Short mmCIF file of C-alpha atoms in Angstrom, two decimals:
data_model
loop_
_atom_site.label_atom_id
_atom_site.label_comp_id
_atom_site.label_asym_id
_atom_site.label_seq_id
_atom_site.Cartn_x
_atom_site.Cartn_y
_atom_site.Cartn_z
CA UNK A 1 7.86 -36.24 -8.69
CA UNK A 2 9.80 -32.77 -9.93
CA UNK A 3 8.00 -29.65 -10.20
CA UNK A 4 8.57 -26.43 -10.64
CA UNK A 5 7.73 -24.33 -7.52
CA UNK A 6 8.56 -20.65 -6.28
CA UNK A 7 11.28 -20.60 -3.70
CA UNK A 8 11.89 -17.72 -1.38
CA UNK A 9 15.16 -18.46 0.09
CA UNK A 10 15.95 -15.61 2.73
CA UNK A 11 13.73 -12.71 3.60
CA UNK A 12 14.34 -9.18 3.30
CA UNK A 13 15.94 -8.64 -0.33
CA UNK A 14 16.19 -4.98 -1.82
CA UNK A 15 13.34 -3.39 -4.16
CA UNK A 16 12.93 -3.75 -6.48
CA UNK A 17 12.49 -7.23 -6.90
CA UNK A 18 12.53 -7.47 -10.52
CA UNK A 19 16.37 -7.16 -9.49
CA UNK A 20 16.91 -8.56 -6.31
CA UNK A 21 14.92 -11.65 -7.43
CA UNK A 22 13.84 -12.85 -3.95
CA UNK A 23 11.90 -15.73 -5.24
CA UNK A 24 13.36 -18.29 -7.38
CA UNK A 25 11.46 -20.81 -9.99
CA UNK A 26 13.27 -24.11 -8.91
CA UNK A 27 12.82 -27.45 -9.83
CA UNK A 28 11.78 -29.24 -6.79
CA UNK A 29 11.17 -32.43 -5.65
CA UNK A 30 7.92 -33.50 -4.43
CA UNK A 31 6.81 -36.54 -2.45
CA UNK A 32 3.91 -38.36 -2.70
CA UNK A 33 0.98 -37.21 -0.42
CA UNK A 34 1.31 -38.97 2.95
CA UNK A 35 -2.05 -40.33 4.90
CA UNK A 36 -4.54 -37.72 5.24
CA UNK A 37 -2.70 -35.37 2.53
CA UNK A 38 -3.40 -35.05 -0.96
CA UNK A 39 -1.54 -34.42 -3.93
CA UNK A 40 -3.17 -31.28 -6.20
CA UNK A 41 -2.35 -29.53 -9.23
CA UNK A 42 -2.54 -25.52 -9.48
CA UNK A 43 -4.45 -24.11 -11.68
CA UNK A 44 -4.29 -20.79 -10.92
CA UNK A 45 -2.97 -19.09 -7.17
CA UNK A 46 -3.66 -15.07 -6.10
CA UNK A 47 -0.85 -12.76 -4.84
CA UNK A 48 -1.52 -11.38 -1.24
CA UNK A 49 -0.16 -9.03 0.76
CA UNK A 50 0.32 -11.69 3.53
CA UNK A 51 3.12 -13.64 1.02
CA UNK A 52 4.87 -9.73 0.20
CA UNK A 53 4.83 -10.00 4.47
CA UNK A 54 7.07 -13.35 4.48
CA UNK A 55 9.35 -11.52 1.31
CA UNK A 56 10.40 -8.35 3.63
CA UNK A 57 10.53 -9.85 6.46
CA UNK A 58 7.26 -8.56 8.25
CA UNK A 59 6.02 -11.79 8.88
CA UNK A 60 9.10 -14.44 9.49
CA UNK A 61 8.96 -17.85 8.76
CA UNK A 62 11.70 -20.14 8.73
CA UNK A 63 13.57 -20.39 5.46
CA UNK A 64 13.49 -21.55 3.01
CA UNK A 65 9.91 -21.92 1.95
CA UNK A 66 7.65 -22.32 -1.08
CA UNK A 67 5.50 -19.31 -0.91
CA UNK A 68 1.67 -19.01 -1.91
CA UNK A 69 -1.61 -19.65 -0.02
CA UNK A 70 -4.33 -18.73 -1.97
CA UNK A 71 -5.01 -21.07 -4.80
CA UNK A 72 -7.61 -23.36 -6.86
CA UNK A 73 -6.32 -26.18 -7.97
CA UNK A 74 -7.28 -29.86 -9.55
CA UNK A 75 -7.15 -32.97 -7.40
CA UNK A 76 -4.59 -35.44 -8.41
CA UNK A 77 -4.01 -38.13 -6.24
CA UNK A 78 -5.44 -38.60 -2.77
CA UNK A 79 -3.35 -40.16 -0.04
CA UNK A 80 -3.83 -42.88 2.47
CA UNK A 81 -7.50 -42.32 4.70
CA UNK A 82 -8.95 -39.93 2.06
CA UNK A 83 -12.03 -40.98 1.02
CA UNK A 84 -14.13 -38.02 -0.13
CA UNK A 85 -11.96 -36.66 -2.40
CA UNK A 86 -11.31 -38.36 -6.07
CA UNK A 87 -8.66 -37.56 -8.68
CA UNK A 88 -10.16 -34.53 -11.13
CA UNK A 89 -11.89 -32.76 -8.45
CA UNK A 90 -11.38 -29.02 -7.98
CA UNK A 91 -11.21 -27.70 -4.68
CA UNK A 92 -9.79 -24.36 -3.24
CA UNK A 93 -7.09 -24.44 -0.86
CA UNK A 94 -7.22 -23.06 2.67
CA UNK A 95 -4.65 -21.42 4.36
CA UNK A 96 -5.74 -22.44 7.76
CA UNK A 97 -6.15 -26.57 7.94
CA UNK A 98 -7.97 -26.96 10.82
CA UNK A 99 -7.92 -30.43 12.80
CA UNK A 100 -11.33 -30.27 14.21
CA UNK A 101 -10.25 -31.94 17.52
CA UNK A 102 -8.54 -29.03 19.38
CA UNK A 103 -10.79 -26.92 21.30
CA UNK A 104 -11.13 -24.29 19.08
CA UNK A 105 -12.39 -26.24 16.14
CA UNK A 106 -15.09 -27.92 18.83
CA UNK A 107 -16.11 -24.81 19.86
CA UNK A 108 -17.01 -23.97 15.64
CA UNK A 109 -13.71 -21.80 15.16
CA UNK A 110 -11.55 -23.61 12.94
CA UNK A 111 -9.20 -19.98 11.85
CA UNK A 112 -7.72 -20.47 15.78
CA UNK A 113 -6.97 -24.51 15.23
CA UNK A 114 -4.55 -25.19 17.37
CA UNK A 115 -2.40 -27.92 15.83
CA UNK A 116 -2.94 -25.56 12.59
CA UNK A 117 -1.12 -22.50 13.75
CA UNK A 118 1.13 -24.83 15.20
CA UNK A 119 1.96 -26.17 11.74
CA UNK A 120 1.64 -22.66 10.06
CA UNK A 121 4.39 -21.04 12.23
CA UNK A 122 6.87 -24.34 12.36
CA UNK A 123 6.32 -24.82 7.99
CA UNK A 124 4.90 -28.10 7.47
CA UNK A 125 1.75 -29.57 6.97
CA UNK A 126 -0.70 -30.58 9.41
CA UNK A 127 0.62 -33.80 9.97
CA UNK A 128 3.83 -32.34 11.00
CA UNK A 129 5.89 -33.84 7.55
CA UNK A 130 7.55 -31.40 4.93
CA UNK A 131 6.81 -32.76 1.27
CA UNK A 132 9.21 -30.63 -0.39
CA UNK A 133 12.64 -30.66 -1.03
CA UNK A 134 15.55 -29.55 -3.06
CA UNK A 135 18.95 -30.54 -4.21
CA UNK A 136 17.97 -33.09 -0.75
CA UNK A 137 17.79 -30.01 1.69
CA UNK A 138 13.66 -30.05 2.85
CA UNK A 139 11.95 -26.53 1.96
CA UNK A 140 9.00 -25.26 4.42
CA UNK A 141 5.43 -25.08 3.19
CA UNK A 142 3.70 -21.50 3.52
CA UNK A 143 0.55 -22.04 5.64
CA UNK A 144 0.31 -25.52 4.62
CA UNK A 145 -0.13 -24.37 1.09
CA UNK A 146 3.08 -23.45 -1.09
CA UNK A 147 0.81 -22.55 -4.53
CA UNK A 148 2.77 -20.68 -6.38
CA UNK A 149 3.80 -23.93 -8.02
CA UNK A 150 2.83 -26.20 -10.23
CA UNK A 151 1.65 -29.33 -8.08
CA UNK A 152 1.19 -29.23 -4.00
CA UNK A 153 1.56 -31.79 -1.49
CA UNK A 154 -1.33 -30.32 1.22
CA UNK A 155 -3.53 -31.53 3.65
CA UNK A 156 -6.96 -32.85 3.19
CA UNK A 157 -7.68 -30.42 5.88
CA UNK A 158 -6.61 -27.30 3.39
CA UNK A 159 -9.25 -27.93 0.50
CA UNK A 160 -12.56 -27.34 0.40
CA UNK A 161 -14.30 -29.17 -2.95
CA UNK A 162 -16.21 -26.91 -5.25
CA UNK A 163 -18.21 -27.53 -8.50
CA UNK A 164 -16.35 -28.25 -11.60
CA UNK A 165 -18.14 -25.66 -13.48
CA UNK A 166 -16.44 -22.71 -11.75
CA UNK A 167 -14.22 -21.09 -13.33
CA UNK A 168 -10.89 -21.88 -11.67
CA UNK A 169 -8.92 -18.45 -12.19
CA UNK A 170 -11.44 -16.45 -9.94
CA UNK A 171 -12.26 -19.81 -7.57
CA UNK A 172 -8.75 -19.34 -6.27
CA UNK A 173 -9.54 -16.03 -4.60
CA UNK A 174 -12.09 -17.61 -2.55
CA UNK A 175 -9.63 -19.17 -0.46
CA UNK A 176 -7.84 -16.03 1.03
CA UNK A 177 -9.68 -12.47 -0.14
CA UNK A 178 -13.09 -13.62 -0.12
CA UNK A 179 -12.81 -15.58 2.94
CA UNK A 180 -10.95 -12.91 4.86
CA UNK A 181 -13.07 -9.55 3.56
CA UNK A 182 -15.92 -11.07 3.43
CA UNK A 183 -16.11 -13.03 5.69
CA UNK A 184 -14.73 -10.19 8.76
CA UNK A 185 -17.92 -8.47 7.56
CA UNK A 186 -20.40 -11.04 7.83
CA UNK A 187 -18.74 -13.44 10.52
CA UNK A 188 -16.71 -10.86 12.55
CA UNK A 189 -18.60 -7.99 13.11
CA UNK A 190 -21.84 -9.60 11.72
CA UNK A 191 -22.89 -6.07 9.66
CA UNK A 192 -27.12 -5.71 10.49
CA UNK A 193 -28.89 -4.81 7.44
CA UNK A 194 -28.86 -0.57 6.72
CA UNK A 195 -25.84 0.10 9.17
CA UNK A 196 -22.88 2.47 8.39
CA UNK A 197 -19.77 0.93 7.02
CA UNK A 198 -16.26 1.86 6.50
CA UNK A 199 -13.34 -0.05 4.70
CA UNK A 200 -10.08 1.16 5.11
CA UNK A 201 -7.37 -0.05 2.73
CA UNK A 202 -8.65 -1.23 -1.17
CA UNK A 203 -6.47 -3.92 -1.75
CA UNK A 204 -8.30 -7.51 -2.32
CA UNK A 205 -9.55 -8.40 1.16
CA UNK A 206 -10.31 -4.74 1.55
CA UNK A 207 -12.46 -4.74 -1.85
CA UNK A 208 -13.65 -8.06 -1.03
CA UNK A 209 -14.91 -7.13 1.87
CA UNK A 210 -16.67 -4.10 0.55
CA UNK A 211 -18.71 -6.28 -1.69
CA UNK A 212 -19.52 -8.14 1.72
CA UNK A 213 -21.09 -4.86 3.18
CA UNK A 214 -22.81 -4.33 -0.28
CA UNK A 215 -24.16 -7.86 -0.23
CA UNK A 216 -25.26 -7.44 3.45
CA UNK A 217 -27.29 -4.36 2.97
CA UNK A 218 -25.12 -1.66 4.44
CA UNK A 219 -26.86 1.51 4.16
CA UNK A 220 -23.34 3.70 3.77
CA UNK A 221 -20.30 2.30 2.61
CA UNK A 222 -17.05 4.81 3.07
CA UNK A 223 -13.74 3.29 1.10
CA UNK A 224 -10.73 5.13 2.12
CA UNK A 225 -6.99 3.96 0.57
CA UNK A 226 -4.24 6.22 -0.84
CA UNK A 227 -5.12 5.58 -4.00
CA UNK A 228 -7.56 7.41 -6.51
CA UNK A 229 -7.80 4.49 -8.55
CA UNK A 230 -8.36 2.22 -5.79
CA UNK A 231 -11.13 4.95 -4.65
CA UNK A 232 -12.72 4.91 -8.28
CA UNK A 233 -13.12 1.24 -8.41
CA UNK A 234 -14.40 1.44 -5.03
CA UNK A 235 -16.99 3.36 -6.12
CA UNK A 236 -17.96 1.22 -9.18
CA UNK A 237 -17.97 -1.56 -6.84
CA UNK A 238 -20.62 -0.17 -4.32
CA UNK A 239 -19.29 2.78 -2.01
CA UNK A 240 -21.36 5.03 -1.39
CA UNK A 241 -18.62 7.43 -0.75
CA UNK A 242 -14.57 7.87 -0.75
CA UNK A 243 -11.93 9.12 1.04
CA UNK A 244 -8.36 9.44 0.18
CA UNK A 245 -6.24 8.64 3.42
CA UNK A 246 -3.60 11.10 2.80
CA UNK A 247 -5.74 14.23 3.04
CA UNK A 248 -4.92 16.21 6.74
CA UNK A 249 -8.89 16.10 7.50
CA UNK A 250 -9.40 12.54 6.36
CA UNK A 251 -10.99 11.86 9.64
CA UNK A 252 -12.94 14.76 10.01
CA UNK A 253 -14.75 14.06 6.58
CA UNK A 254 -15.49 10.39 7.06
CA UNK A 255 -17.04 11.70 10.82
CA UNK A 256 -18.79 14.42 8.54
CA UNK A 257 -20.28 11.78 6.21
CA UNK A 258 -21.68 9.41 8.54
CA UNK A 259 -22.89 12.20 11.14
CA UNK A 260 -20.06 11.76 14.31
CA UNK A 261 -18.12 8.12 13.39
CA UNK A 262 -19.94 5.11 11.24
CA UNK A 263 -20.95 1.69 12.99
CA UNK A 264 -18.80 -0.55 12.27
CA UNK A 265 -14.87 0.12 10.69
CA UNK A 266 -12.58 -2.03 9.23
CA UNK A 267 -8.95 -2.02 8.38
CA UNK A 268 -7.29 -4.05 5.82
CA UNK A 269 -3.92 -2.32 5.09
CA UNK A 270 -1.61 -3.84 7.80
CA UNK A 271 -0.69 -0.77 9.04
CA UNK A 272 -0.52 1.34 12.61
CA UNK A 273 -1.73 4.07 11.27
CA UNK A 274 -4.75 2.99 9.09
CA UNK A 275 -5.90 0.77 12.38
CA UNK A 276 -5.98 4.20 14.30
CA UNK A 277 -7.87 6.01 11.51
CA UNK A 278 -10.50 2.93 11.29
CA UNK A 279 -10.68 3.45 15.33
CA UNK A 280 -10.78 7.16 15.00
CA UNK A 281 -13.83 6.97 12.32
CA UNK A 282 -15.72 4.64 14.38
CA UNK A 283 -18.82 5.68 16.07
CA UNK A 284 -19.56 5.83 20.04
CA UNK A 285 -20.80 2.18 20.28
CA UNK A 286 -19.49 1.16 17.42
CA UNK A 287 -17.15 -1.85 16.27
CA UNK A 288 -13.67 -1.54 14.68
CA UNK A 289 -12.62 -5.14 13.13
CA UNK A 290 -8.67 -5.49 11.75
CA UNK A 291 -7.76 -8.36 9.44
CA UNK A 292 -4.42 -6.63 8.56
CA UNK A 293 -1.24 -7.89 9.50
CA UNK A 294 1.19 -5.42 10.59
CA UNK A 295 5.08 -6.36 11.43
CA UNK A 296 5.17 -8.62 14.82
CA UNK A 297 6.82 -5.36 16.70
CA UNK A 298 4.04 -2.51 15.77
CA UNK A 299 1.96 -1.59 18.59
CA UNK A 300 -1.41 0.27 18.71
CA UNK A 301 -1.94 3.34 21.17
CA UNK A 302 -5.19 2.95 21.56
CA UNK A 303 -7.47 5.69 24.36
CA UNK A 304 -8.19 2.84 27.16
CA UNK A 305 -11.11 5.20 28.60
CA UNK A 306 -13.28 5.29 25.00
CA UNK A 307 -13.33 1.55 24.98
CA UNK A 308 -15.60 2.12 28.37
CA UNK A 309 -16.93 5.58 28.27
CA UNK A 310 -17.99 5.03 24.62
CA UNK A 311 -18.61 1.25 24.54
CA UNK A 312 -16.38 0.38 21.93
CA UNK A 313 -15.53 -2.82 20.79
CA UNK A 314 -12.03 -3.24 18.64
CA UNK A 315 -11.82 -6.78 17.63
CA UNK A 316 -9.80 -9.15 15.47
CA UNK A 317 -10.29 -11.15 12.37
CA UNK A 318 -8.80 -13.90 11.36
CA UNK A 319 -9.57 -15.96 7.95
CA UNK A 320 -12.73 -13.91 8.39
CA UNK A 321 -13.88 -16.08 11.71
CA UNK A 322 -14.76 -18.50 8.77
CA UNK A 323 -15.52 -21.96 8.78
CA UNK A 324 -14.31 -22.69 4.92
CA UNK A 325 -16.39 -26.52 4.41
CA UNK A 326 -19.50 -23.74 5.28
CA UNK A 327 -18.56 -20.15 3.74
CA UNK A 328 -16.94 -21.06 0.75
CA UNK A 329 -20.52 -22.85 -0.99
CA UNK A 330 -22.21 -20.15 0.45
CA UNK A 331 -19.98 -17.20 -0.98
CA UNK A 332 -19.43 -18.77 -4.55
CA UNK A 333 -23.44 -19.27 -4.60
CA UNK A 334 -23.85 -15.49 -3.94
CA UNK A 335 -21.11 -14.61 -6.65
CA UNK A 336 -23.33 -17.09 -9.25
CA UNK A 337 -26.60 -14.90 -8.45
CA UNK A 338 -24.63 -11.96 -8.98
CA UNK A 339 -24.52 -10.82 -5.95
CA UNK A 340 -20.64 -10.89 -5.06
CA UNK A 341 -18.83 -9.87 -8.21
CA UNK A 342 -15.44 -11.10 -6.93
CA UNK A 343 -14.22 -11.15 -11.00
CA UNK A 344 -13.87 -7.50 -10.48
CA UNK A 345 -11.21 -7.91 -8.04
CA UNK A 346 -8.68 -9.44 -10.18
CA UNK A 347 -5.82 -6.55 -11.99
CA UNK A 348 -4.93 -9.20 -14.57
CA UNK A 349 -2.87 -12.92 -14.59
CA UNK A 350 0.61 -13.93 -15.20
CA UNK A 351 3.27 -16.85 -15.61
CA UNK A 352 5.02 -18.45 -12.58
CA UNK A 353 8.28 -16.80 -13.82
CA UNK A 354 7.02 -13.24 -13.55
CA UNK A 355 5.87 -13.19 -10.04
CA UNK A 356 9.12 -11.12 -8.59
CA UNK A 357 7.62 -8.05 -11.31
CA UNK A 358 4.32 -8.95 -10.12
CA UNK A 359 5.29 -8.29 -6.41
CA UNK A 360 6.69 -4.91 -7.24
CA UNK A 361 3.22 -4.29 -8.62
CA UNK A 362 1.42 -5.25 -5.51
CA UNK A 363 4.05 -3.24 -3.00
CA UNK A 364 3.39 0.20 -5.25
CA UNK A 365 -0.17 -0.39 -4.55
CA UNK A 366 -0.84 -0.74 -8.19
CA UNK A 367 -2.48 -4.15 -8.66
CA UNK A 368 -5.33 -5.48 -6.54
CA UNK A 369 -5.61 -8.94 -6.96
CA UNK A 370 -3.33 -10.79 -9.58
CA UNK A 371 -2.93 -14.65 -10.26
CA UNK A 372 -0.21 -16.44 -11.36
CA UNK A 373 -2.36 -19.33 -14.22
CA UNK A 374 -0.75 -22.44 -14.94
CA UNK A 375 -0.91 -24.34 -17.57
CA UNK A 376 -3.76 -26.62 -17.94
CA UNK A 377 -2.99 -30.84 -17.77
CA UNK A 378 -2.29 -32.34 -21.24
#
């Protein structure tokens, strides 16, 4: 089948992209899901830092490739050996498919899958087959996704089935924002009722996960960013307090604030520099979790004694430490009882053909979470 799909076709294009015009809208041809894959149709898919990553060339994958990886969408047809999904169904898609044979996925951690990251890193699905192609030259798939477009090819292993009453625009944040910020909160660093908590970097896995903290009873809640606006929504969204990043004794007032360094520290902004500030913040015996995604080459100088002499425990987060069939149901349940407002994430939505604008937004730190809606089926 043809359909119309975002294209990036080589990384690293000048800013602004509203010029440069690093993704294309192409017509692309799409072949019919293989066994174990089904074919999906987007209804809406959220802009992330980690596809402005494969744009300037912070995060290379091999060209060219339909971008997007966070995404609800409408089940279409199911291939070969997929029995518990049905055409109609809405699901969310997952950016990590995970096998559930590898060790990893035995062991109840399906974000380090194996044969997934294998896929992930080489562009095709999890069977190892590319669906998409163009002019007959194959295009890679992002993370087994490639949303922003208007039908997908994915595994069954990327989509997690949801209730058909949700509303789809805000569903689709679940699979990336939610999962990540909420999840390295509750998974990760598994945040005890009435601790101290601080989020650096207020983009949408960073607010995401600051509704996480506020869901799991943190006591204190510091949100730090560059931005005042991103610090004013922060506090309408539970922080107790704010920091902007760029003052000289940024450090010194979050210590100030949560009496020496706060429990547990996170760091969403992909960057050297925040990371250091989340360790710097973080109390003697505390935890400092990253989920951001700096370029390949950064390195962290990190005080080898303090992780000893102070017990400190820096760790990683990946997809949140999630396990999606689990976390998803559980998170949308808590955003029906109110209790994870993840609608007050999104900056606004926007057509397919606007998304090289939209990516300007999102590098200028203007836009938190914005999602490219399709049209809905005739």
């Amino acid at each position: 089948m043809k359909t119309r799909a975002a294209v990036l076709g080589a990384m690293g294009a000048a800013r602004p992209y509203a010029t440069s015009r690093p993704l294309r809208i192409e017509e692309v041809d799409l072949a019919p899901p293989g066994p174990g894959e089904v074919l999906i149709r987007i209804a809406a898919a959220g802009l992330c830092h980690s596809d402005l990553s494969v744009i300037n060339g912070d995060r290379p994958r091999p060209m060219p490739m339909a971008l997007g990886h966070e995404a609800s969408a409408v089940v279409v047809e199911t291939g070969a050996g997929v029995a518990d999904l049905h055409a109609g169904d809405h699901v969310v898609v997952v950016f990590m498919p995970s096998c559930g044979h590898c060790l990893p996925c035995a062991e109840g951690r399906p974000a380090l899958c194996e044969p997934g990251a294998a896929a992930n890193g080489a562009g095709t699905l999890l069977s190892g087959a590319r669906r998409i192609s163009h002019v007959g030259h194959a295009i890679n798939h992002h993370l087994g996704c490639s949303v922003f477009a208007e039908h997908a090819v994915v595994s069954r292993h990327s989509l997690v089935r949801i209730d058909r009453d949700l509303p789809l625009v805000e569903a689709a944040l679940f699979g990336c924002a939610v999962l990540t910020g909420v999840g390295a909160v509750i998974n990760t660093a598994r945040v005890p009722t009435g601790a101290s908590v601080a989020v650096v970097g207020l983009g949408g896995v960073g607010l995401a996960a600051l509704l996480g903290a506020h869901a799991a009873g943190a006591r204190q809640i510091v949100a730090i960013d560059l931005s005042e606006d991103k610090l004013a929504h922060a506090r309408k969204l539970g922080a107790t307090h704010t920091v902007n990043a760029s003052l000289p004794d940024a450090r010194e007032q979050v210590r100030a604030l949560s009496g020496g360094g706060v429990e547990y520290a996170f760091e969403f902004a992909g960057s050297v520099r925040a990371l250091e500030l989340a360790y710097c913040i973080t109390a003697r015996g505390g935890t400092t979790v990253t989920a951001g995604l700096p370029p390949a080459s950064a390195m962290l100088p990190v005080p080898a004694v303090s992780l000893v002499a102070e017990e400190r425990t820096l760790k990683g987060s990946y997809i949140g430490t999630c396990v999606p069939a689990r976390d998803i149901p559980r998170y949308l349940s808590l955003w029906r009882q109110g209790r994870l407002p993840v609608d007050q994430l999104l900056s606004g939505t926007l057509r397919l053909d606007q998304i090289n604008e939209a990516f300007d937004q999102l590098h200028e730190g203007k836009a938190i979470r914005q999602v490219v809606v399709f049209d809905p089926a005739p």
